[in-house]
CSV table of C-alpha atoms in Angstrom, one decimal:
chain,number,residue,atom,x,y,z
A,20,MET,CA,16.2,18.3,-50.1
A,21,LEU,CA,16.3,21.0,-47.4
A,22,PHE,CA,14.0,23.3,-48.8
A,23,GLY,CA,11.3,20.1,-49.0
A,24,SER,CA,12.2,19.9,-45.1
A,25,LEU,CA,11.1,22.7,-44.6
A,26,TYR,CA,7.7,23.1,-46.4
A,27,TRP,CA,6.2,20.4,-44.6
A,28,TYR,CA,7.2,21.6,-41.6
A,29,ALA,CA,5.8,24.4,-41.7
A,30,PHE,CA,3.0,22.8,-43.7
A,31,TRP,CA,2.7,20.7,-40.4
A,32,PHE,CA,3.0,23.6,-38.3
A,33,PHE,CA,0.5,25.8,-40.0
A,34,ARG,CA,-2.3,23.7,-41.0
A,35,PRO,CA,-4.4,23.6,-37.2
A,36,LEU,CA,-4.4,27.4,-38.0
A,37,VAL,CA,-5.6,27.3,-41.6
A,38,LYS,CA,-8.2,24.4,-40.9
A,39,TRP,CA,-9.1,27.0,-37.9
A,40,PHE,CA,-9.3,30.5,-40.4
A,41,LEU,CA,-11.3,28.6,-42.9
A,42,ARG,CA,-13.7,27.0,-40.6
A,43,LYS,CA,-14.9,30.6,-39.7
A,44,THR,CA,-14.6,31.9,-42.9
A,45,THR,CA,-16.7,29.6,-45.2
A,46,LYS,CA,-19.0,27.5,-42.6
A,47,LEU,CA,-17.5,24.3,-43.8
A,48,CYS,CA,-14.7,21.8,-42.5
A,49,GLU,CA,-12.4,20.2,-44.0
A,50,LEU,CA,-14.5,17.7,-45.6
A,51,GLN,CA,-16.9,19.2,-46.8
A,52,ARG,CA,-14.1,22.0,-48.9
A,53,VAL,CA,-12.7,19.1,-50.2
A,54,CYS,CA,-15.9,17.1,-51.4
A,55,TYR,CA,-17.6,20.2,-53.0
A,56,GLY,CA,-14.1,22.3,-54.6
A,57,GLU,CA,-12.6,19.1,-55.2
A,58,PRO,CA,-13.3,17.0,-58.9
A,59,SER,CA,-15.1,13.5,-58.4
A,60,GLY,CA,-12.6,10.7,-58.7
A,61,ALA,CA,-8.8,10.7,-56.9
A,62,SER,CA,-8.4,14.8,-57.0
A,63,ARG,CA,-11.6,14.3,-54.0
A,64,THR,CA,-10.8,10.7,-52.4
A,65,LEU,CA,-7.0,10.8,-51.7
A,66,GLY,CA,-8.3,14.4,-50.2
A,67,VAL,CA,-10.8,12.7,-48.2
A,68,GLU,CA,-8.4,9.8,-47.2
A,69,PHE,CA,-5.5,11.9,-46.0
A,70,SER,CA,-8.2,14.5,-44.5
A,71,LEU,CA,-9.7,11.7,-42.5
A,72,VAL,CA,-6.2,10.4,-41.6
A,73,HIS,CA,-4.9,12.8,-40.4
A,74,SER,CA,-7.5,14.2,-37.9
A,75,LYS,CA,-6.5,14.6,-34.5
A,76,VAL,CA,-10.6,14.1,-33.4
A,77,GLN,CA,-10.7,10.7,-30.8
A,78,ARG,CA,-14.3,9.6,-32.7
A,79,ILE,CA,-12.7,10.4,-35.9
A,80,GLN,CA,-9.7,8.4,-36.2
A,81,GLU,CA,-12.4,5.1,-34.3
A,82,VAL,CA,-14.0,4.8,-37.5
A,83,VAL,CA,-11.1,5.1,-39.7
A,84,GLY,CA,-9.7,1.9,-37.4
A,85,MET,CA,-13.1,0.4,-37.8
A,86,MET,CA,-13.5,1.0,-41.7
A,87,ASN,CA,-9.9,-0.3,-41.9
A,88,GLU,CA,-10.4,-3.3,-39.6
A,89,ARG,CA,-13.4,-4.0,-42.1
A,90,SER,CA,-11.8,-4.4,-45.3
A,91,GLU,CA,-8.8,-6.4,-43.2
A,92,ASN,CA,-12.0,-8.2,-42.4
A,93,CYS,CA,-13.2,-8.1,-46.3
A,94,GLU,CA,-15.8,-6.9,-44.9
A,95,PHE,CA,-16.9,-4.0,-46.7
A,96,THR,CA,-19.1,-5.4,-49.0
A,97,GLY,CA,-21.7,-7.0,-50.5
A,98,LYS,CA,-24.8,-6.6,-48.1
A,99,PHE,CA,-22.2,-5.0,-45.3
A,100,LEU,CA,-21.2,-2.6,-47.9
A,101,LYS,CA,-24.7,0.0,-47.4
A,102,SER,CA,-24.4,-0.5,-43.6
A,103,ASN,CA,-20.4,0.2,-43.5
A,104,ILE,CA,-21.3,3.8,-45.0
A,105,GLU,CA,-23.5,4.7,-43.4
A,106,LEU,CA,-21.7,4.2,-40.0
A,107,ALA,CA,-19.4,6.3,-41.2
A,108,VAL,CA,-21.2,9.3,-42.9
A,109,ILE,CA,-23.0,9.1,-38.9
A,110,SER,CA,-20.3,9.2,-37.5
A,111,LEU,CA,-18.8,12.0,-39.4
A,112,ILE,CA,-22.1,14.5,-39.2
A,113,ARG,CA,-22.7,14.4,-36.2
A,114,VAL,CA,-18.8,14.5,-35.5
A,115,LYS,CA,-18.8,18.0,-37.2
A,116,LYS,CA,-22.0,18.7,-36.8
A,117,ILE,CA,-23.4,19.0,-40.5
A,118,ASN,CA,-27.0,19.5,-41.0
A,119,PRO,CA,-27.8,16.9,-43.4
A,120,THR,CA,-31.0,18.2,-44.9
A,121,ILE,CA,-29.4,21.2,-45.7
A,122,HIS,CA,-26.0,19.2,-47.4
A,123,THR,CA,-27.3,16.5,-48.6
A,124,GLN,CA,-25.2,16.4,-52.0
A,125,PHE,CA,-21.9,17.0,-49.3
A,126,ILE,CA,-23.0,13.0,-47.9
A,127,LYS,CA,-23.9,11.9,-51.1
A,128,SER,CA,-20.3,13.0,-52.0
A,129,PHE,CA,-18.6,11.5,-49.2
A,130,GLY,CA,-20.7,8.3,-49.2
A,131,ARG,CA,-18.8,7.7,-52.1
A,132,THR,CA,-15.4,9.0,-51.4
A,133,VAL,CA,-16.0,6.2,-48.2
A,134,GLU,CA,-17.2,3.5,-50.8
A,135,GLN,CA,-13.4,3.5,-52.8
A,136,ILE,CA,-11.4,4.4,-49.8
A,137,TRP,CA,-12.4,1.3,-48.3
A,138,GLY,CA,-12.7,-0.6,-51.3
A,139,TYR,CA,-9.8,-0.1,-52.5
A,140,LYS,CA,-7.9,-1.2,-48.9
A,141,GLN,CA,-10.1,-4.5,-48.9
A,142,LEU,CA,-8.7,-4.9,-52.6
A,143,THR,CA,-5.3,-4.8,-51.5
A,144,VAL,CA,-5.6,-7.7,-49.2
A,145,GLU,CA,-7.8,-10.0,-51.6
A,146,VAL,CA,-4.6,-8.9,-54.5
A,147,GLU,CA,-1.7,-9.9,-51.5
A,148,ASN,CA,-4.0,-13.5,-50.0
A,149,LEU,CA,-4.2,-14.7,-53.8
A,150,ARG,CA,-0.5,-13.7,-54.0
A,151,ARG,CA,0.1,-15.9,-50.4
A,152,THR,CA,-2.2,-18.6,-52.1
A,153,PRO,CA,0.5,-20.9,-53.8
A,154,TYR,CA,0.9,-23.1,-57.0
A,155,ASP,CA,-0.9,-26.8,-56.0
A,156,ALA,CA,-0.5,-29.3,-59.0
A,157,SER,CA,-2.8,-31.0,-57.0
A,158,ASN,CA,-5.5,-28.5,-57.3
A,159,PRO,CA,-8.4,-29.9,-59.7
A,160,GLU,CA,-8.8,-25.4,-59.9
A,161,HIS,CA,-5.3,-24.7,-60.6
A,162,GLU,CA,-4.6,-27.4,-62.8
A,163,ASP,CA,-7.6,-26.0,-65.4
A,164,LEU,CA,-6.6,-22.6,-65.0
A,165,LEU,CA,-3.1,-22.9,-66.2
A,166,ILE,CA,-4.7,-25.8,-69.4
A,167,GLY,CA,-7.3,-23.3,-69.8
A,168,LEU,CA,-4.1,-20.4,-70.2
A,169,TRP,CA,-2.6,-22.3,-73.3
A,170,GLU,CA,-5.4,-23.5,-74.9
A,171,ARG,CA,-7.3,-19.5,-74.8
A,172,LEU,CA,-3.2,-18.9,-76.2
A,173,ASN,CA,-3.3,-21.4,-78.5
A,174,PRO,CA,-6.7,-22.9,-79.4
A,175,ASP,CA,-5.7,-24.2,-82.8
A,176,ILE,CA,-2.6,-26.2,-80.7
A,177,PRO,CA,-3.5,-29.6,-78.1
A,178,LEU,CA,-1.2,-29.4,-75.4
A,179,GLU,CA,0.6,-32.9,-76.3
A,180,ALA,CA,1.2,-33.5,-72.4
A,181,ARG,CA,1.2,-31.6,-68.6
A,182,ILE,CA,5.0,-31.4,-68.3
A,183,THR,CA,6.1,-30.6,-72.2
A,184,LYS,CA,8.2,-28.3,-73.5
A,185,GLN,CA,5.2,-26.1,-74.8
A,186,TRP,CA,5.4,-24.3,-72.2
A,187,GLN,CA,8.2,-22.4,-73.4
A,188,ASP,CA,6.3,-21.3,-77.0
A,189,ILE,CA,4.2,-19.5,-74.6
A,190,GLY,CA,7.4,-18.0,-72.3
A,191,PHE,CA,7.5,-20.3,-69.7
A,192,GLN,CA,11.0,-20.9,-68.6
A,193,GLY,CA,11.1,-24.8,-68.2
A,194,ASP,CA,8.2,-27.9,-68.9
A,195,ASP,CA,6.5,-27.7,-66.2
A,196,PRO,CA,5.2,-23.9,-65.2
A,197,LYS,CA,4.3,-24.1,-61.8
A,198,THR,CA,7.6,-23.6,-60.9
A,199,ASP,CA,7.6,-19.9,-62.9
A,200,PHE,CA,4.9,-18.5,-60.0
A,201,ARG,CA,6.7,-19.1,-57.2
A,202,GLY,CA,7.4,-14.7,-57.0
A,203,MET,CA,3.6,-14.3,-57.0
A,204,GLY,CA,1.9,-17.5,-55.6
A,205,LEU,CA,-1.1,-18.1,-58.0
A,206,LEU,CA,-2.1,-14.3,-58.3
A,207,GLY,CA,0.5,-14.6,-61.7
A,208,LEU,CA,-1.9,-16.7,-62.9
A,209,HIS,CA,-4.7,-15.3,-62.5
A,210,ASN,CA,-3.5,-12.0,-63.9
A,211,LEU,CA,-2.6,-14.4,-67.2
A,212,TYR,CA,-6.3,-16.1,-67.2
A,213,TYR,CA,-7.8,-13.4,-66.6
A,214,PHE,CA,-5.7,-11.5,-70.0
A,215,SER,CA,-6.2,-14.2,-72.2
A,216,ASP,CA,-9.6,-14.7,-71.3
A,217,TYR,CA,-11.2,-11.4,-71.7
A,218,TYR,CA,-9.2,-10.0,-73.9
A,219,GLN,CA,-7.9,-13.1,-75.7
A,220,LYS,CA,-7.3,-11.3,-79.4
A,221,VAL,CA,-5.3,-9.6,-77.7
A,222,ALA,CA,-3.5,-12.0,-75.6
A,223,GLN,CA,-2.5,-13.7,-78.6
A,224,HIS,CA,-1.2,-10.1,-80.3
A,225,VAL,CA,0.8,-9.9,-77.9
A,226,LEU,CA,1.7,-13.6,-77.6
A,227,LEU,CA,2.7,-13.2,-81.3
A,228,HIS,CA,4.8,-9.9,-80.4
A,229,SER,CA,6.5,-11.5,-78.3
A,230,GLN,CA,7.8,-14.3,-80.2
A,231,HIS,CA,9.8,-11.6,-82.5
A,232,PRO,CA,13.2,-13.6,-84.2
A,233,VAL,CA,15.1,-10.6,-83.1
A,234,ASN,CA,13.2,-9.0,-80.3
A,235,GLY,CA,11.2,-11.2,-78.9
A,236,TYR,CA,10.8,-11.7,-75.0
A,237,THR,CA,9.2,-15.0,-72.4
A,238,PHE,CA,5.5,-13.9,-73.0
A,239,ALA,CA,4.9,-15.7,-69.0
A,240,ILE,CA,7.2,-14.4,-67.5
A,241,VAL,CA,7.5,-11.3,-68.5
A,242,GLY,CA,3.6,-10.9,-67.5
A,243,ILE,CA,3.7,-12.8,-64.1
A,244,ASN,CA,6.8,-9.6,-63.6
A,245,LEU,CA,3.4,-7.4,-64.5
A,246,THR,CA,1.8,-8.7,-61.6
A,247,SER,CA,4.6,-7.8,-59.3
A,248,LEU,CA,4.4,-4.0,-60.9
A,249,ALA,CA,0.6,-3.7,-60.1
A,250,TYR,CA,1.1,-5.6,-57.3
A,251,HIS,CA,3.9,-3.2,-56.0
A,252,LEU,CA,1.4,0.2,-57.1
A,253,LEU,CA,-1.7,-1.6,-55.5
A,254,GLN,CA,-0.2,-2.1,-52.2
A,255,ASP,CA,1.9,1.2,-52.6
A,256,GLY,CA,-0.6,3.6,-53.4
A,257,ALA,CA,0.3,4.9,-56.4
A,258,ALA,CA,-2.4,2.7,-58.0
A,259,LYS,CA,-5.4,4.4,-56.3
A,260,THR,CA,-5.1,7.3,-58.7
A,261,HIS,CA,-6.0,5.4,-61.2
A,262,VAL,CA,-8.2,3.8,-59.4
A,263,PHE,CA,-10.0,6.2,-58.0
A,264,ASN,CA,-10.2,8.2,-61.1
A,265,PHE,CA,-11.5,4.6,-63.6
A,266,VAL,CA,-14.0,2.7,-60.9
A,267,LYS,CA,-16.9,4.8,-59.8
A,268,GLY,CA,-18.2,2.3,-56.7
A,269,SER,CA,-16.2,-0.4,-54.5
A,270,PRO,CA,-13.1,-1.0,-56.2
A,271,VAL,CA,-13.0,-4.7,-57.1
A,272,MET,CA,-10.7,-7.8,-58.5
A,273,ARG,CA,-11.8,-7.1,-62.0
A,274,HIS,CA,-10.8,-4.0,-61.6
A,275,PHE,CA,-7.1,-5.5,-60.6
A,276,HIS,CA,-6.7,-7.6,-63.4
A,277,GLN,CA,-7.8,-4.8,-65.8
A,278,LEU,CA,-5.1,-2.3,-64.9
A,279,TYR,CA,-3.2,-5.9,-65.6
A,280,CYS,CA,-3.6,-6.2,-69.3
A,281,TYR,CA,-3.3,-2.2,-69.3
A,282,LEU,CA,0.4,-2.4,-68.4
A,283,PHE,CA,1.2,-5.6,-70.1
A,284,CYS,CA,-0.6,-3.8,-73.3
A,285,GLU,CA,1.9,-0.7,-72.9
A,286,PHE,CA,4.7,-2.8,-71.6
A,287,ASP,CA,4.4,-4.7,-75.5
A,288,ARG,CA,4.6,-1.1,-76.7
A,289,PHE,CA,7.2,0.2,-74.9
A,290,TRP,CA,9.8,-3.2,-75.1
A,291,PHE,CA,9.5,-2.7,-78.7
A,292,ASP,CA,10.0,0.8,-78.8
A,293,SER,CA,12.7,0.9,-76.8
A,294,LYS,CA,14.3,-1.6,-79.2
A,295,PRO,CA,15.9,-4.4,-77.0
A,296,LYS,CA,19.1,-5.9,-78.4
A,297,SER,CA,18.3,-9.3,-77.0
A,298,ILE,CA,16.4,-10.4,-73.9
A,299,MET,CA,19.4,-8.8,-71.5
A,300,ASP,CA,18.0,-5.6,-72.3
A,301,PHE,CA,14.9,-6.3,-70.2
A,302,THR,CA,15.7,-5.2,-66.2
A,303,ARG,CA,16.5,-1.8,-68.0
A,304,ILE,CA,13.1,-1.9,-69.9
A,305,ILE,CA,11.0,-3.2,-67.3
A,306,ASP,CA,12.1,-0.7,-64.5
A,307,ALA,CA,12.2,2.7,-67.1
A,308,PHE,CA,8.7,1.3,-68.5
A,309,GLU,CA,8.5,1.4,-64.3
A,310,VAL,CA,9.2,5.1,-64.2
A,311,SER,CA,7.1,6.3,-66.5
A,312,ILE,CA,3.6,4.4,-65.1
A,313,ARG,CA,4.5,5.7,-62.1
A,314,SER,CA,4.8,9.1,-63.5
A,315,SER,CA,1.7,9.4,-65.3
A,316,LEU,CA,0.0,8.1,-61.9
A,317,ALA,CA,1.4,11.1,-60.4
A,318,ASN,CA,-0.9,12.9,-62.4
A,319,PRO,CA,-4.3,13.8,-60.2
A,320,GLN,CA,-5.7,13.4,-63.2
A,321,THR,CA,-4.5,10.5,-64.8
A,322,VAL,CA,-7.3,7.1,-65.8
A,323,PHE,CA,-6.0,4.0,-68.0
A,324,ARG,CA,-8.7,4.0,-70.4
A,325,ILE,CA,-8.5,0.1,-70.8
A,326,ASN,CA,-11.0,-0.9,-73.4
A,327,MET,CA,-9.7,1.8,-75.8
A,328,LEU,CA,-6.5,0.9,-75.3
A,329,VAL,CA,-7.8,-3.0,-75.9
A,330,ASP,CA,-9.5,-2.4,-78.9
A,331,THR,CA,-7.8,-0.4,-81.1
A,332,ILE,CA,-4.1,-2.2,-80.6
């Protein structure tokens, strides 16, 4: 603990001196060194983000604040995306006095990291908005998603009624699933629906696993718990490693859903490998599962190969 504190104290104390020395000897600013020296993906994008956030240059902080505001307002997409990237790039090369004719590769690489950094921030806002949206049984769109979930998981078994014990067959707690979405709001339903819709055969296979007479688990309830895990990985930044390695441009909701699908498939394996004695082991196992996932994400090279996983499950 003491060693760690001393390390960071020394790091921040000597950081300005090291940056000045490297700028003088390499003729490159820190952002250039990161973009030229780190491979594309998480290593480069996280390095750029760190440099921007901790810059003491007022104009750079103004641009960072502007980009944050635009991503929080979900303006870092569509027709606004290109102009936002150009604003960040132009502002940076002016402040750092970088010759755009000579450093064309830097401009391209830096622009890509800008797209990833603030695309990720915007995604966290979109996910949070969906989580805060409660399930509304009077909303036809919400109801259609719920019924669609059943139809994709059990296409050959008709749903007898909107409120029925049949919901327990796919892992809800009671006769009306809407009560189970309270913690994660509409986000939990969207995740489950995406899994059952885009990877229907895999979702059906995992559902069948969950119905094991000895080692089974509640499919839908576990799914909502995994929504919570995916949500927290995204919000606290742990998921950046995977996202920046997996997505070449701006991350969107589809990529969050795919991360969720990966987690669900992996948890199914992890559950049975853990040989649970009963569903009472759930807390212990999902906590261990989270530790395993976070440990993987601590490696800047990590990328979860979702399609390969679901194709071979």
